[in-house]
């Protein structure tokens, strides 16, 4: 029997563990909730935008399910009025992107899309988030990875 868990409650619990117990500096949520839904049709459906606004401690949401093509990431304020980057790159590997996070020596972070050749400030440390999904034939976007273990990222 399939049990549907509340994604907001589960996310809050996981981000608490990651931030407080594991001391993670950056939390990335790989979601398959969908980017956005018509609340008049189904007010109970939780989307990536809802998840971003109704939780805390998530820095980036990379979403799926609705196959939404965004020209650029969307910024949403969370429960603590902190910025959360939400992105979805459509489907079938038609678009592959890059989001960069910068940390200063005090572990303050910013996430942004950078232009080629842009220089870092002297006290910034650079973390590039690449998410590449390939199938067994080394092709992008033909099938989902069935061996991807989220725990490997932590």
Coordinates of N, CA, C and O in Angstrom, one line a residue:
X1 N 0.8 -1.2 0.0 CA 0.0 0.0 0.0 C 0.9 1.2 0.0 O 1.8 1.3 0.7
X2 N 0.6 2.2 -0.9 CA 1.3 3.4 -1.0 C 0.8 4.4 0.1 O -0.4 4.6 0.3
X3 N 1.8 5.0 0.8 CA 1.4 6.0 1.8 C 2.0 7.3 1.4 O 3.2 7.4 1.1
X4 N 1.2 8.3 1.2 CA 1.6 9.7 0.8 C 1.9 10.5 2.1 O 1.1 10.7 2.9
X5 N 3.2 10.9 2.2 CA 3.6 11.7 3.3 C 3.6 13.2 2.9 O 3.8 13.5 1.8
X6 N 3.3 14.0 3.9 CA 3.3 15.4 3.6 C 4.7 15.9 3.3 O 5.6 15.9 4.1
X7 N 4.9 16.4 2.1 CA 6.3 16.8 1.7 C 6.8 18.0 2.5 O 8.0 18.1 2.7
X8 N 6.0 18.8 3.0 CA 6.4 20.0 3.8 C 7.0 19.4 5.1 O 8.1 19.8 5.6
X9 N 6.2 18.6 5.8 CA 6.7 18.0 7.1 C 7.9 17.2 6.9 O 8.9 17.3 7.7
X10 N 8.0 16.4 5.9 CA 9.2 15.5 5.6 C 10.4 16.4 5.3 O 11.5 16.2 5.9
X11 N 10.2 17.5 4.5 CA 11.3 18.4 4.2 C 11.8 19.1 5.4 O 13.0 19.3 5.6
X12 N 10.9 19.6 6.3 CA 11.3 20.3 7.5 C 12.1 19.3 8.4 O 13.1 19.8 9.0
X13 N 11.7 18.1 8.5 CA 12.4 17.1 9.3 C 13.8 16.9 8.8 O 14.8 16.9 9.5
X14 N 13.9 16.7 7.4 CA 15.2 16.4 6.8 C 16.1 17.6 6.9 O 17.3 17.4 7.1
X15 N 15.6 18.8 6.6 CA 16.5 20.0 6.7 C 16.9 20.2 8.1 O 18.1 20.7 8.3
X16 N 16.1 19.9 9.1 CA 16.6 20.1 10.5 C 17.7 19.1 10.8 O 18.7 19.5 11.3
X17 N 17.6 17.9 10.3 CA 18.7 16.9 10.5 C 19.9 17.4 9.8 O 21.1 17.4 10.3
X18 N 19.8 17.8 8.5 CA 20.9 18.2 7.7 C 21.6 19.5 8.3 O 22.9 19.5 8.4
X19 N 20.9 20.5 8.7 CA 21.4 21.7 9.2 C 21.9 21.6 10.7 O 23.1 22.0 11.0
X20 N 21.1 21.0 11.5 CA 21.5 21.0 13.0 C 22.3 19.8 13.3 O 23.3 20.0 14.1
X21 N 22.0 18.6 12.9 CA 22.8 17.4 13.3 C 24.0 17.2 12.4 O 25.1 16.9 12.9
X22 N 23.8 17.3 11.1 CA 24.9 17.1 10.1 C 25.8 18.3 9.9 O 26.8 18.2 9.2
X23 N 25.3 19.5 10.3 CA 26.0 20.8 10.1 C 26.3 21.1 8.7 O 27.3 21.6 8.3
X24 N 25.3 20.8 7.8 CA 25.5 21.1 6.4 C 25.4 22.6 6.1 O 24.6 23.3 6.7
X25 N 26.2 23.1 5.2 CA 26.2 24.5 4.9 C 25.2 24.8 3.7 O 24.8 26.0 3.6
X26 N 24.9 23.8 3.0 CA 24.1 24.0 1.8 C 23.1 22.8 1.7 O 23.5 21.7 1.8
X27 N 21.8 23.1 1.5 CA 20.8 22.0 1.3 C 20.2 22.2 0.0 O 19.6 23.2 -0.3
X28 N 20.3 21.1 -0.8 CA 19.7 21.1 -2.2 C 18.6 20.0 -2.1 O 18.9 18.9 -1.8
X29 N 17.4 20.4 -2.6 CA 16.3 19.5 -2.6 C 16.1 19.0 -4.1 O 15.8 19.9 -4.9
X30 N 16.2 17.8 -4.3 CA 15.8 17.2 -5.6 C 14.4 16.8 -5.5 O 14.0 15.8 -4.8
X31 N 13.5 17.5 -6.2 CA 12.0 17.3 -6.0 C 11.4 16.7 -7.3 O 11.8 17.0 -8.4
X32 N 10.3 16.0 -7.0 CA 9.5 15.5 -8.2 C 8.0 15.9 -7.8 O 7.1 15.2 -8.2
X33 N 7.8 17.0 -7.1 CA 6.5 17.5 -6.8 C 5.8 18.2 -7.9 O 4.6 18.1 -8.0
X34 N 6.5 18.8 -8.8 CA 6.0 19.7 -9.8 C 6.2 21.1 -9.5 O 6.2 21.5 -8.3
X35 N 6.4 22.0 -10.5 CA 6.7 23.4 -10.3 C 5.5 24.2 -9.7 O 5.7 24.9 -8.7
X36 N 4.3 24.1 -10.3 CA 3.2 24.9 -9.8 C 1.9 24.3 -10.3 O 1.9 23.7 -11.4
X37 N 0.9 24.4 -9.5 CA -0.5 23.9 -9.8 C -1.5 24.9 -9.6 O -1.4 25.9 -8.9
X38 N -2.6 24.8 -10.3 CA -3.8 25.7 -10.2 C -4.5 25.3 -8.9 O -5.1 24.3 -8.8
X39 N -4.4 26.2 -7.9 CA -5.0 26.0 -6.6 C -6.5 25.9 -6.7 O -7.1 25.4 -5.8
X40 N -7.1 26.5 -7.7 CA -8.6 26.4 -7.8 C -9.0 25.0 -8.2 O -10.1 24.6 -7.8
X41 N -8.2 24.3 -8.9 CA -8.5 23.0 -9.4 C -8.2 22.0 -8.3 O -9.0 21.1 -8.0
X42 N -7.0 22.1 -7.7 CA -6.6 21.1 -6.6 C -5.8 21.9 -5.5 O -4.6 21.9 -5.6
X43 N -6.5 22.4 -4.6 CA -5.8 23.2 -3.5 C -4.8 22.4 -2.6 O -4.0 23.0 -2.0
X44 N -5.0 21.1 -2.6 CA -4.1 20.3 -1.8 C -2.8 19.9 -2.4 O -1.9 19.5 -1.7
X45 N -2.6 20.1 -3.7 CA -1.4 19.7 -4.4 C -0.2 20.7 -3.9 O -0.3 21.9 -4.0
X46 N 0.8 20.1 -3.4 CA 2.0 20.8 -3.0 C 3.0 20.8 -4.2 O 3.3 19.8 -4.8
X47 N 3.5 22.0 -4.5 CA 4.4 22.2 -5.6 C 5.8 22.6 -5.1 O 5.9 22.9 -3.9
X48 N 6.7 22.7 -6.0 CA 8.1 23.2 -5.6 C 8.0 24.7 -5.0 O 8.7 25.0 -4.0
X49 N 7.1 25.5 -5.6 CA 7.0 26.9 -5.1 C 6.4 26.9 -3.7 O 6.8 27.6 -2.8
X50 N 5.4 26.0 -3.4 CA 4.8 25.9 -2.1 C 5.9 25.4 -1.1 O 6.0 25.9 0.0
X51 N 6.7 24.4 -1.5 CA 7.7 23.8 -0.7 C 8.7 24.9 -0.3 O 9.1 25.0 0.9
X52 N 9.1 25.7 -1.2 CA 10.1 26.8 -1.0 C 9.5 27.8 0.0 O 10.2 28.2 1.0
X53 N 8.3 28.2 -0.1 CA 7.7 29.2 0.7 C 7.2 28.7 2.1 O 7.2 29.5 3.0
X54 N 7.0 27.4 2.3 CA 6.4 26.9 3.5 C 7.4 26.1 4.4 O 7.0 25.5 5.3
X55 N 8.7 26.2 4.0 CA 9.7 25.5 4.8 C 10.9 26.5 5.1 O 10.8 27.7 4.7
X56 N 11.9 26.0 5.7 CA 13.1 26.8 5.9 C 14.3 25.8 5.7 O 14.2 24.6 5.7
X57 N 15.5 26.4 5.6 CA 16.8 25.7 5.4 C 17.0 25.1 4.1 O 18.0 24.4 3.9
X58 N 16.1 25.2 3.1 CA 16.4 24.7 1.8 C 17.0 25.8 1.0 O 16.5 26.9 1.0
X59 N 18.2 25.6 0.3 CA 18.8 26.7 -0.4 C 18.4 26.6 -1.9 O 18.4 27.6 -2.6
X60 N 18.3 25.4 -2.4 CA 18.0 25.2 -3.9 C 17.0 24.0 -4.0 O 17.2 23.0 -3.4
X61 N 16.0 24.2 -4.9 CA 15.1 23.2 -5.2 C 15.3 23.0 -6.7 O 15.0 23.9 -7.5
X62 N 15.7 21.8 -7.1 CA 15.7 21.4 -8.5 C 14.5 20.4 -8.7 O 14.5 19.3 -8.1
X63 N 13.5 20.8 -9.5 CA 12.3 20.1 -9.5 C 12.1 19.3 -10.8 O 12.8 19.5 -11.8
X64 N 11.1 18.5 -10.8 CA 10.6 17.7 -11.9 C 9.1 17.5 -11.9 O 8.4 18.2 -11.2
X65 N 8.7 16.6 -12.7 CA 7.3 16.1 -12.8 C 6.4 16.9 -13.8 O 5.8 16.4 -14.6
X66 N 6.4 18.3 -13.6 CA 5.6 19.1 -14.6 C 6.3 19.4 -15.8 O 5.7 20.0 -16.7
X67 N 7.6 19.1 -15.9 CA 8.4 19.4 -17.1 C 8.4 20.9 -17.5 O 8.3 21.2 -18.7
X68 N 8.4 21.7 -16.5 CA 8.3 23.2 -16.8 C 9.7 23.7 -17.3 O 10.7 23.4 -16.7
X69 N 9.6 24.4 -18.4 CA 10.8 25.1 -18.9 C 10.9 26.5 -18.3 O 10.0 27.3 -18.6
X70 N 11.9 26.8 -17.5 CA 12.1 28.1 -17.0 C 13.3 28.8 -17.7 O 14.3 28.1 -17.9
X71 N 13.1 30.0 -18.1 CA 14.2 30.7 -18.7 C 15.3 31.0 -17.7 O 16.5 31.1 -18.1
X72 N 15.0 31.2 -16.5 CA 16.0 31.4 -15.4 C 15.4 30.9 -14.1 O 14.1 30.8 -14.0
X73 N 16.2 30.6 -13.1 CA 15.7 30.2 -11.8 C 14.8 31.3 -11.2 O 14.9 32.5 -11.4
X74 N 13.8 30.8 -10.4 CA 12.9 31.7 -9.6 C 13.4 31.8 -8.2 O 13.8 30.8 -7.6
X75 N 13.3 33.0 -7.6 CA 13.6 33.2 -6.2 C 12.3 33.3 -5.4 O 11.5 34.1 -5.7
X76 N 12.2 32.5 -4.3 CA 11.1 32.5 -3.5 C 11.6 32.7 -2.0 O 12.6 32.2 -1.6
X77 N 10.8 33.5 -1.3 CA 11.1 33.7 0.1 C 10.6 32.6 1.0 O 9.4 32.2 0.8
X78 N 11.4 32.0 1.9 CA 10.9 30.9 2.7 C 10.2 31.5 4.0 O 10.0 32.7 4.1
X79 N 10.0 30.6 4.9 CA 9.3 31.0 6.2 C 10.1 32.0 6.9 O 9.5 32.8 7.7
X80 N 11.4 32.0 6.8 CA 12.2 33.0 7.5 C 12.6 34.2 6.6 O 13.6 34.9 6.9
X81 N 12.0 34.3 5.5 CA 12.2 35.4 4.5 C 13.6 35.3 3.9 O 14.1 36.3 3.4
X82 N 14.2 34.1 3.9 CA 15.4 33.8 3.2 C 15.1 33.4 1.8 O 14.1 32.8 1.5
X83 N 16.1 33.7 0.9 CA 15.8 33.4 -0.5 C 16.1 31.9 -0.8 O 17.1 31.3 -0.4
X84 N 15.2 31.3 -1.6 CA 15.3 29.9 -2.0 C 15.3 29.9 -3.6 O 14.4 30.6 -4.1
X85 N 16.3 29.3 -4.2 CA 16.3 29.2 -5.6 C 15.5 28.0 -6.1 O 15.8 26.9 -5.6
X86 N 14.6 28.2 -7.0 CA 13.7 27.1 -7.5 C 14.0 27.1 -9.0 O 13.8 28.1 -9.7
X87 N 14.3 25.9 -9.5 CA 14.5 25.7 -10.9 C 14.0 24.4 -11.4 O 13.9 23.4 -10.7
X88 N 13.6 24.4 -12.7 CA 13.2 23.2 -13.4 C 13.6 23.4 -14.8 O 13.4 24.4 -15.4
X89 N 14.2 22.4 -15.4 CA 14.8 22.5 -16.8 C 14.0 21.7 -17.8 O 14.6 21.2 -18.8
X90 N 12.7 21.6 -17.7 CA 11.9 21.0 -18.7 C 12.0 19.5 -18.6 O 11.8 18.9 -17.6
X91 N 12.3 18.9 -19.8 CA 12.3 17.4 -19.8 C 13.3 16.9 -20.9 O 13.8 17.7 -21.7
X92 N 13.6 15.6 -20.8 CA 14.4 14.9 -21.8 C 15.8 15.4 -22.0 O 16.4 15.2 -23.0
X93 N 16.3 16.1 -21.0 CA 17.7 16.6 -21.1 C 17.8 17.7 -22.2 O 18.9 17.9 -22.7
X94 N 16.7 18.4 -22.6 CA 16.8 19.4 -23.6 C 17.6 20.6 -23.2 O 18.2 21.3 -24.0
X95 N 17.6 20.8 -21.9 CA 18.3 22.0 -21.3 C 19.1 21.4 -20.1 O 18.6 20.7 -19.3
X96 N 20.4 21.8 -20.0 CA 21.2 21.5 -18.9 C 21.8 22.8 -18.4 O 22.3 23.6 -19.2
X97 N 21.8 23.0 -17.1 CA 22.2 24.3 -16.6 C 23.2 24.2 -15.5 O 23.7 23.1 -15.1
X98 N 23.6 25.3 -15.0 CA 24.6 25.4 -13.9 C 24.1 26.5 -12.9 O 23.8 27.6 -13.4
X99 N 24.2 26.2 -11.7 CA 23.9 27.2 -10.6 C 25.1 27.2 -9.7 O 25.5 26.2 -9.3
X100 N 25.7 28.4 -9.5 CA 26.9 28.5 -8.6 C 26.5 29.1 -7.3 O 25.7 30.0 -7.2
X101 N 27.1 28.5 -6.2 CA 27.0 29.1 -4.9 C 28.4 29.5 -4.5 O 29.4 28.9 -4.8
X102 N 28.4 30.7 -3.8 CA 29.6 31.3 -3.3 C 29.6 31.3 -1.8 O 28.6 31.8 -1.3
X103 N 30.7 31.0 -1.2 CA 30.8 31.0 0.3 C 31.9 32.0 0.6 O 33.0 31.9 0.0
X104 N 31.7 32.9 1.6 CA 32.8 33.7 2.0 C 33.5 33.0 3.2 O 33.1 31.9 3.6
X105 N 34.5 33.5 3.8 CA 35.3 32.8 4.8 C 34.4 32.6 6.1 O 34.8 31.8 6.9
X106 N 33.3 33.3 6.2 CA 32.4 33.1 7.4 C 31.2 32.2 7.0 O 30.3 32.1 7.8
X107 N 31.3 31.5 5.9 CA 30.3 30.5 5.4 C 29.0 31.2 5.0 O 28.0 30.5 4.9
X108 N 29.0 32.5 4.8 CA 27.8 33.2 4.2 C 27.8 32.7 2.8 O 28.8 32.7 2.1
X109 N 26.6 32.5 2.3 CA 26.5 31.9 0.9 C 25.6 32.8 0.1 O 24.7 33.4 0.5
X110 N 25.9 32.8 -1.2 CA 25.0 33.4 -2.2 C 24.9 32.4 -3.4 O 25.9 31.7 -3.7
X111 N 23.8 32.3 -4.0 CA 23.7 31.5 -5.2 C 23.3 32.4 -6.4 O 22.5 33.3 -6.2
X112 N 23.9 32.2 -7.5 CA 23.6 33.0 -8.7 C 24.1 32.3 -9.9 O 24.9 31.4 -9.9
X113 N 23.5 32.7 -11.0 CA 24.0 32.3 -12.3 C 25.1 33.2 -12.7 O 24.9 34.5 -12.7
X114 N 26.3 32.7 -13.0 CA 27.4 33.6 -13.3 C 27.7 33.5 -14.8 O 27.4 32.6 -15.5
X115 N 28.3 34.6 -15.3 CA 28.6 34.6 -16.7 C 30.1 34.1 -16.9 O 30.9 34.2 -16.0
X116 N 30.4 33.6 -18.0 CA 31.7 33.1 -18.3 C 32.7 34.2 -18.1 O 32.5 35.4 -18.6
X117 N 33.8 34.0 -17.4 CA 34.8 35.0 -17.3 C 34.7 35.9 -16.1 O 35.5 36.7 -15.8
X118 N 33.5 35.8 -15.4 CA 33.3 36.6 -14.2 C 34.2 36.2 -13.1 O 34.4 35.1 -12.8
X119 N 34.9 37.2 -12.5 CA 35.8 36.9 -11.4 C 35.2 36.9 -10.1 O 34.2 37.6 -9.8
X120 N 35.8 36.0 -9.2 CA 35.3 35.9 -7.8 C 35.9 37.0 -7.0 O 37.0 37.5 -7.3
X121 N 35.2 37.4 -5.9 CA 35.8 38.3 -4.9 C 36.9 37.6 -4.2 O 36.9 36.3 -4.1
X122 N 37.9 38.3 -3.6 CA 39.0 37.7 -3.0 C 38.7 36.7 -1.9 O 39.3 35.7 -1.8
X123 N 37.6 36.9 -1.1 CA 37.3 36.1 0.0 C 36.2 35.1 -0.3 O 35.6 34.5 0.6
X124 N 35.8 34.8 -1.6 CA 34.8 33.9 -1.9 C 35.3 32.6 -2.3 O 36.4 32.4 -2.9
X125 N 34.6 31.5 -1.9 CA 34.9 30.2 -2.2 C 33.8 29.7 -3.1 O 32.6 30.0 -2.9
X126 N 34.1 28.9 -4.1 CA 33.2 28.6 -5.2 C 32.7 27.2 -5.2 O 33.6 26.3 -5.1
X127 N 31.5 26.9 -5.1 CA 30.9 25.6 -5.3 C 30.0 25.6 -6.5 O 29.1 26.4 -6.6
X128 N 30.3 24.8 -7.4 CA 29.4 24.7 -8.6 C 28.5 23.4 -8.5 O 29.0 22.3 -8.2
X129 N 27.3 23.6 -8.7 CA 26.3 22.5 -8.6 C 26.0 22.0 -10.0 O 25.5 22.8 -10.8
X130 N 26.5 20.9 -10.4 CA 26.1 20.3 -11.7 C 25.3 19.1 -11.4 O 25.6 18.2 -10.6
X131 N 24.2 18.9 -12.1 CA 23.4 17.7 -12.0 C 23.3 17.1 -13.4 O 22.6 17.7 -14.3
X132 N 24.0 16.1 -13.6 CA 24.0 15.4 -14.9 C 23.3 14.1 -14.7 O 23.6 13.3 -13.9
X133 N 22.3 13.8 -15.6 CA 21.6 12.6 -15.6 C 21.8 11.9 -16.9 O 21.5 12.4 -18.0
X134 N 22.4 10.7 -16.9 CA 22.7 10.0 -18.1 C 22.2 8.6 -18.0 O 22.0 8.0 -16.9
X135 N 21.8 8.0 -19.1 CA 21.4 6.6 -19.1 C 22.6 5.7 -19.3 O 23.7 6.1 -19.4
X136 N 22.4 4.4 -19.4 CA 23.5 3.4 -19.5 C 24.2 3.6 -20.9 O 25.3 3.1 -21.0
X137 N 23.6 4.2 -21.9 CA 24.3 4.4 -23.1 C 25.1 5.8 -23.2 O 25.5 6.3 -24.2
X138 N 25.2 6.4 -22.0 CA 25.9 7.7 -21.8 C 25.2 8.8 -22.6 O 25.8 9.8 -23.1
X139 N 23.8 8.7 -22.7 CA 23.0 9.7 -23.3 C 22.2 10.5 -22.3 O 21.8 9.9 -21.3
X140 N 21.9 11.7 -22.5 CA 21.2 12.5 -21.5 C 19.7 12.4 -21.7 O 19.2 12.3 -22.8
X141 N 18.9 12.3 -20.6 CA 17.5 12.5 -20.6 C 16.7 11.4 -21.2 O 15.5 11.5 -21.4
X142 N 17.2 10.2 -21.4 CA 16.4 9.1 -22.0 C 15.7 8.3 -20.9 O 14.6 7.8 -21.1
X143 N 16.2 8.2 -19.7 CA 15.6 7.5 -18.6 C 16.1 8.0 -17.3 O 17.2 8.6 -17.2
X144 N 15.4 7.8 -16.3 CA 15.8 8.3 -14.9 C 16.8 7.3 -14.4 O 16.8 6.1 -14.7
X145 N 17.7 7.8 -13.6 CA 18.7 6.9 -12.9 C 18.0 6.1 -11.9 O 17.3 6.7 -11.0
X146 N 18.1 4.8 -11.9 CA 17.5 4.0 -10.9 C 18.5 3.6 -9.8 O 18.2 2.9 -8.9
X147 N 19.8 4.0 -10.0 CA 20.8 3.7 -9.0 C 21.3 4.9 -8.3 O 22.3 4.8 -7.5
X148 N 20.7 6.0 -8.5 CA 21.1 7.3 -7.8 C 20.8 7.2 -6.3 O 19.6 7.1 -6.0
X149 N 21.7 7.3 -5.5 CA 21.5 7.3 -4.0 C 21.7 8.7 -3.5 O 22.8 9.2 -3.4
X150 N 20.6 9.3 -3.0 CA 20.6 10.6 -2.4 C 21.6 10.7 -1.3 O 22.3 11.7 -1.1
X151 N 21.8 9.7 -0.5 CA 22.7 9.6 0.6 C 24.2 9.8 0.2 O 25.0 10.2 1.0
X152 N 24.5 9.5 -1.1 CA 25.8 9.7 -1.6 C 26.2 11.2 -1.6 O 27.4 11.6 -1.6
X153 N 25.2 12.1 -1.7 CA 25.5 13.5 -1.8 C 25.8 14.1 -0.5 O 26.6 15.0 -0.4
X154 N 25.2 13.6 0.6 CA 25.3 14.2 1.9 C 26.7 14.1 2.4 O 27.4 13.1 2.3

